[in-house]
PDB file of C-alpha atoms in Angstrom:
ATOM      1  CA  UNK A   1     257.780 -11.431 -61.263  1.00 91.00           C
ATOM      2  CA  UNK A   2     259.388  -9.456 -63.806  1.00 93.00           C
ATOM      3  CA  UNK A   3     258.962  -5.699 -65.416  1.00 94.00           C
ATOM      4  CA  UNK A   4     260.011  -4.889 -69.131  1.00 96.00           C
ATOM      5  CA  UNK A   5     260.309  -1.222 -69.721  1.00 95.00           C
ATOM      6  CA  UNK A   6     260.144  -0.113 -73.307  1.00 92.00           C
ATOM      7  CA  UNK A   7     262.216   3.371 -73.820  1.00 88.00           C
ATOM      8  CA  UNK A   8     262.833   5.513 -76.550  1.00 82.00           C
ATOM      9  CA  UNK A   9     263.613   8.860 -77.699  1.00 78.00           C
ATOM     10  CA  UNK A  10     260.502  10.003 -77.156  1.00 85.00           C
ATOM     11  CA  UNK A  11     258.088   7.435 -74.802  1.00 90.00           C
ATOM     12  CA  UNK A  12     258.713   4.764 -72.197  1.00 95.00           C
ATOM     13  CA  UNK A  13     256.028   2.074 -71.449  1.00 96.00           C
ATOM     14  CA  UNK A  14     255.376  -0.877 -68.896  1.00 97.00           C
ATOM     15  CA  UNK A  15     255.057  -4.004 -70.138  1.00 97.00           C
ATOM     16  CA  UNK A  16     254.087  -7.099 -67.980  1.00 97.00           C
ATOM     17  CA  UNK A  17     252.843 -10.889 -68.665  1.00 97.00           C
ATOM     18  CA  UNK A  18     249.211 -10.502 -69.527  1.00 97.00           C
ATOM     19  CA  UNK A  19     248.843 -13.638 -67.346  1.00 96.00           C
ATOM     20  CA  UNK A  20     249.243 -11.328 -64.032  1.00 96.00           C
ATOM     21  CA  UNK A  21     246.507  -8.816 -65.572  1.00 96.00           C
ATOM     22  CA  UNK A  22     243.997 -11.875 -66.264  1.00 94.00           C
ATOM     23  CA  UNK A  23     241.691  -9.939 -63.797  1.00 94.00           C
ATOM     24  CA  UNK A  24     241.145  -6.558 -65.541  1.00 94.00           C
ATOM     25  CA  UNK A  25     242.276  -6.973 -69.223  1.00 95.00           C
ATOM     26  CA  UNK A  26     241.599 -10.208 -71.139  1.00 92.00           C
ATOM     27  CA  UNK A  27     243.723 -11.320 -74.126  1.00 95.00           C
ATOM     28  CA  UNK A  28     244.901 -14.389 -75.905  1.00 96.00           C
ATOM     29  CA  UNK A  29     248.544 -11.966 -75.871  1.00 97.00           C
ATOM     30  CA  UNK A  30     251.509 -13.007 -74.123  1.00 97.00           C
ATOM     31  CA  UNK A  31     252.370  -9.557 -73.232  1.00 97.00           C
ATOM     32  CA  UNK A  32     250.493  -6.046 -71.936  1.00 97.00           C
ATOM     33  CA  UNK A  33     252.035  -3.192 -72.901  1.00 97.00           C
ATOM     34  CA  UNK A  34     250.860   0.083 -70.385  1.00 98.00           C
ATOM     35  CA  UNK A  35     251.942   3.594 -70.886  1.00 97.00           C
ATOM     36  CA  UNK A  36     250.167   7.358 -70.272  1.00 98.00           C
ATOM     37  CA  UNK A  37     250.625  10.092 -72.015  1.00 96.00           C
ATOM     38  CA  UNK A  38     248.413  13.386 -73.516  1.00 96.00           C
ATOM     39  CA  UNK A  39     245.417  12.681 -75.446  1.00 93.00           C
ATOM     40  CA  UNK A  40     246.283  15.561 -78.126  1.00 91.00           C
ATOM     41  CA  UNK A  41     249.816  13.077 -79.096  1.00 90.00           C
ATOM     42  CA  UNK A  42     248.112  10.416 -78.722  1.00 88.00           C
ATOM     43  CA  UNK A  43     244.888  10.433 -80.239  1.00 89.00           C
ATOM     44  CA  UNK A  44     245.300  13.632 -82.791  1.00 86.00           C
ATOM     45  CA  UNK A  45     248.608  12.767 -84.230  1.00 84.00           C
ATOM     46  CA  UNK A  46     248.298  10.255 -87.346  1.00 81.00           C
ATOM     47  CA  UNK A  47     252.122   9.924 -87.943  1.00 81.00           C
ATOM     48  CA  UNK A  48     255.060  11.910 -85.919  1.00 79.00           C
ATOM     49  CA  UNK A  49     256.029  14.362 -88.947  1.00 86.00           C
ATOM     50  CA  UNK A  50     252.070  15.189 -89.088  1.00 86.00           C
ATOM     51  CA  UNK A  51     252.582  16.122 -84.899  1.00 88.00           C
ATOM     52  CA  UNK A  52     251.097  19.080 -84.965  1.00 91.00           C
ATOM     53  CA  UNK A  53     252.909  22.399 -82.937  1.00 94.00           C
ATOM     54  CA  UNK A  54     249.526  23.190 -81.108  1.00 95.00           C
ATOM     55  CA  UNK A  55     249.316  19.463 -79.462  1.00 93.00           C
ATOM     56  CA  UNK A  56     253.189  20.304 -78.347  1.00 94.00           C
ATOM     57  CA  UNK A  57     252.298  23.673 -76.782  1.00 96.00           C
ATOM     58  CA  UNK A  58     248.904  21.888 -75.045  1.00 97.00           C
ATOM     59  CA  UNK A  59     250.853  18.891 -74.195  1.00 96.00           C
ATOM     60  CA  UNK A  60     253.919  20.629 -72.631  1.00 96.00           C
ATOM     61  CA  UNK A  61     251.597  23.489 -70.461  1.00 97.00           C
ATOM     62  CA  UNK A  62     249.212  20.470 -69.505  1.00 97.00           C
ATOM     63  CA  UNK A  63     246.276  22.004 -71.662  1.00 97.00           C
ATOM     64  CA  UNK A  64     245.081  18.682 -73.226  1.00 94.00           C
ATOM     65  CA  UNK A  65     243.457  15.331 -70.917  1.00 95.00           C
ATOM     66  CA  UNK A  66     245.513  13.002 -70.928  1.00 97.00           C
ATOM     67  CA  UNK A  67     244.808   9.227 -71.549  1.00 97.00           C
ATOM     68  CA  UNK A  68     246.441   5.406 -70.435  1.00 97.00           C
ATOM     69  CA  UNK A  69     247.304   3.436 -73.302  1.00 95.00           C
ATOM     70  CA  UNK A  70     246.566  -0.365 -73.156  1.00 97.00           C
ATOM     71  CA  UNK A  71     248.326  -2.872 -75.706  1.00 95.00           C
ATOM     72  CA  UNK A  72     248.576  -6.477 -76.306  1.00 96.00           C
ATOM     73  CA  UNK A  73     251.352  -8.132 -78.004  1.00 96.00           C
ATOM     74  CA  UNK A  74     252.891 -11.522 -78.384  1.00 96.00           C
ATOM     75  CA  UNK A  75     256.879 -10.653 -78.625  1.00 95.00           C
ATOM     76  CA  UNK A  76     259.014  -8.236 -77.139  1.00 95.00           C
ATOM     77  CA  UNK A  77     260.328  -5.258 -78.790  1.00 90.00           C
ATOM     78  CA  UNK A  78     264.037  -5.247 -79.312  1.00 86.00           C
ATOM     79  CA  UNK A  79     264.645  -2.751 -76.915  1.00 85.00           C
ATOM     80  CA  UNK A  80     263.737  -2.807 -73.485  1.00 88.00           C
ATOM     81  CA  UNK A  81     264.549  -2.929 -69.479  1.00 89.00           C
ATOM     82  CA  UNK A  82     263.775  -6.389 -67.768  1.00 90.00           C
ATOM     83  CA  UNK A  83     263.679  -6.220 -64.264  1.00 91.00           C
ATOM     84  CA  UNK A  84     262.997  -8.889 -61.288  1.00 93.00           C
ATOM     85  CA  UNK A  85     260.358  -7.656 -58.832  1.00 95.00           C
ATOM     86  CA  UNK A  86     259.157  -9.275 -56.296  1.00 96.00           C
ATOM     87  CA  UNK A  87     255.579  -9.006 -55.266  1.00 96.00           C
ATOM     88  CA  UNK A  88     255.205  -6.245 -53.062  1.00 97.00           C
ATOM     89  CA  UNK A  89     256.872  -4.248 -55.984  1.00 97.00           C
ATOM     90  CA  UNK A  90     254.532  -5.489 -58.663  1.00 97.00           C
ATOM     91  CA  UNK A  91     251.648  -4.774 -56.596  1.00 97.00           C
ATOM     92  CA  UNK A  92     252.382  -1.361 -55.732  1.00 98.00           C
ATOM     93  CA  UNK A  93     253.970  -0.746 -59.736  1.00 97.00           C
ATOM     94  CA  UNK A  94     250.256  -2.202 -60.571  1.00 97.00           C
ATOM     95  CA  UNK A  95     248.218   0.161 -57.381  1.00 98.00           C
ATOM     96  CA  UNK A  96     250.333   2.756 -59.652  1.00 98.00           C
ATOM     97  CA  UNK A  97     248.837   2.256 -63.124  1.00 98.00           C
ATOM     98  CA  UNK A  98     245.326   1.370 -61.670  1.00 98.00           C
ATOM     99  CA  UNK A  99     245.020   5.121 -60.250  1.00 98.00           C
ATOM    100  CA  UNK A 100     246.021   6.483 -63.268  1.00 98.00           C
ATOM    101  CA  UNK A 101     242.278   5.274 -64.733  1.00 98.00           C
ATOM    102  CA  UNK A 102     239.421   8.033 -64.509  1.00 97.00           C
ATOM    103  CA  UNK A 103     237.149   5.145 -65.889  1.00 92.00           C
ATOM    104  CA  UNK A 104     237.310   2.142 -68.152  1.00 92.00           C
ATOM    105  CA  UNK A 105     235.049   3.664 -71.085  1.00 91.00           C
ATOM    106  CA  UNK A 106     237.147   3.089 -74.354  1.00 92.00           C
ATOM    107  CA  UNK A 107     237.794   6.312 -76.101  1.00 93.00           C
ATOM    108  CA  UNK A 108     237.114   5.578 -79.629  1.00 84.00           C
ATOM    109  CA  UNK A 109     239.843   6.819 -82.372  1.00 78.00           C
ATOM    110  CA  UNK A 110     240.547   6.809 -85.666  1.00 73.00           C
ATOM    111  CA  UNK A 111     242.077   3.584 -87.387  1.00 70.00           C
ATOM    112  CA  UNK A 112     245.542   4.995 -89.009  1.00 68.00           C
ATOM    113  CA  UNK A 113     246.517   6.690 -86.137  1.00 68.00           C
ATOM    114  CA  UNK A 114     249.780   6.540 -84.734  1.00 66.00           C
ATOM    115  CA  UNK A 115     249.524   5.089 -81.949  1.00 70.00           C
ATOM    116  CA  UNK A 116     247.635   1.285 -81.463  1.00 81.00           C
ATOM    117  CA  UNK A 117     245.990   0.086 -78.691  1.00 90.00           C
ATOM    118  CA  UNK A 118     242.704   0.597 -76.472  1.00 93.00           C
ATOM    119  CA  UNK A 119     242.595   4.077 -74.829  1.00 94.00           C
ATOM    120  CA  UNK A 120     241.018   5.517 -71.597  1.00 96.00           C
ATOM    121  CA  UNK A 121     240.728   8.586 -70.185  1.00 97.00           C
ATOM    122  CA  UNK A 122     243.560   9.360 -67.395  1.00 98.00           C
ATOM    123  CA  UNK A 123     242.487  11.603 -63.772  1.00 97.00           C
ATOM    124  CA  UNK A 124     246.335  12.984 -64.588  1.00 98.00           C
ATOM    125  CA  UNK A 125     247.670  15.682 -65.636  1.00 97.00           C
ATOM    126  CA  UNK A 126     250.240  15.636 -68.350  1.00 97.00           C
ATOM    127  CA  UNK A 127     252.883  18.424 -68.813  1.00 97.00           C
ATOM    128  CA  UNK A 128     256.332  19.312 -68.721  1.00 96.00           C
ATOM    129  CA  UNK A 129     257.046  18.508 -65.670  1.00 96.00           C
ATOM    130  CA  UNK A 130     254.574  15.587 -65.720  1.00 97.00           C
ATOM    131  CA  UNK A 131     255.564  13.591 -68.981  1.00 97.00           C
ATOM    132  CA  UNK A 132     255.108   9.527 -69.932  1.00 96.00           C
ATOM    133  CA  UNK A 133     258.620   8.902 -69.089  1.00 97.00           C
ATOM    134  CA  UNK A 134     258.166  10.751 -65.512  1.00 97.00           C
ATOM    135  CA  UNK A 135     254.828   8.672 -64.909  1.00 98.00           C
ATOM    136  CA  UNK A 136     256.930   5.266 -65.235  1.00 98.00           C
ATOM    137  CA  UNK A 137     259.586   6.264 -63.349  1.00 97.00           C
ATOM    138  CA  UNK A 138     257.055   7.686 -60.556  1.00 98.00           C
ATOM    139  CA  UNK A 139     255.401   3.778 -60.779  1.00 98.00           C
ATOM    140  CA  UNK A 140     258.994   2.645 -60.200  1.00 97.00           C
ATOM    141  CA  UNK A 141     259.987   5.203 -57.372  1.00 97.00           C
ATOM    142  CA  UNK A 142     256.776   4.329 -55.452  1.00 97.00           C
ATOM    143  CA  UNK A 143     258.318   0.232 -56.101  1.00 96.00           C
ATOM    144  CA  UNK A 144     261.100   0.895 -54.620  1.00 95.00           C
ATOM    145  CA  UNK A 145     262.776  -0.117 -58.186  1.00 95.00           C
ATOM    146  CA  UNK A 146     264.699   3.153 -58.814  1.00 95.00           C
ATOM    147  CA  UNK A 147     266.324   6.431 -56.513  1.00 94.00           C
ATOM    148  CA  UNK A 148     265.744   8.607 -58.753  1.00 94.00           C
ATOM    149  CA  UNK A 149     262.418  11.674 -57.949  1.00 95.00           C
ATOM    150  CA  UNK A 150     261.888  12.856 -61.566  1.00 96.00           C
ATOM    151  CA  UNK A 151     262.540  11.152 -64.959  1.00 96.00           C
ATOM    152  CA  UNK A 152     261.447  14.137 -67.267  1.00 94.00           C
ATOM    153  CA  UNK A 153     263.076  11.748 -70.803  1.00 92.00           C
ATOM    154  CA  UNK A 154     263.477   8.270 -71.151  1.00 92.00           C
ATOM    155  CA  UNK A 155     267.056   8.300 -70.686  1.00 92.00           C
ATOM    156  CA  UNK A 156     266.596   9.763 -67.593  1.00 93.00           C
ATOM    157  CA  UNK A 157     264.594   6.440 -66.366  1.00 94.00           C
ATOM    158  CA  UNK A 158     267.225   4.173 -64.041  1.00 91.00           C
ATOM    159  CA  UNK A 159     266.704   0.773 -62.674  1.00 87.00           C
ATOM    160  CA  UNK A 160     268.409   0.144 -59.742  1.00 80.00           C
ATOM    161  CA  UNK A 161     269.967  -3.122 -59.910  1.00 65.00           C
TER     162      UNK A 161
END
């Protein structure tokens, strides 16, 4: 099995072959693309120099919900992590994201958003100490994929190889 991680300055994501999430999501995609992150960024923020201050202060003191972001896409973005898992790894990495879910109701947002993708509402807590980057590196700490306890920024995020 592999892992692609997407990281950048700001957000990391999972990405797997939709073909090992034929269960739960259907798509015609090649590729799933799973992150989690506050609802306020998220689903209030229409492009990052409209990111309102108030979503910051909610988002860093863990104020807002916070949601799982579910994508479908048929290339690769030009940056990313691959990594070779085998499957007790991609079952636990996938045990991981599951739990994340409080349900699978949609939330329903506005079209020109800045962010794409189906969202659903998360039974986490985002905050400072609890950020996207943290929650992929938590999925790959739990795998057995990386050492390291907290991952606070993308850079942060190691693979162990």
């Amino acid at each position: 099995r592999k892992v692609f991680i997407t990281k950048d300055c700001i957000h990391s994501n999972f990405i797997f072959y939709s073909s090992e999430w034929s269960s739960i999501f259907i798509t015609e995609k090649k590729y799933i693309v799973i992150g989690w992150g506050d609802r306020g960024i998220f689903l209030e923020t229409k492009t990052w120099p409209e990111l309102k201050i108030s979503n910051v202060i909610k988002a860093f003191f863990g104020l807002n919900e916070s949601v799982v972001r579910v994508k479908f896409i048929d290339r690769l973005p030009e940056d990313y992590v691959k990594n070779k898992i085998n499957i007790d790894q991609f079952e636990s990495l996938k045990n991981h994201i599951m739990s994340s879910f409080l349900d699978f109701q949609e939330i329903k947002k506005e079209d020109d958003y800045c962010e794409d993708g189906t969202f659903y509402r998360s039974k986490l807590n985002y905050n400072c100490k609890n950020t996207c980057n943290n929650w992929v590196n938590q999925g790959l700490l739990k795998s057995d994929i990386t050492k390291r306890t907290w991952a606070p920024l993308s850079i942060n995020i190691k693979i162990i190889d």
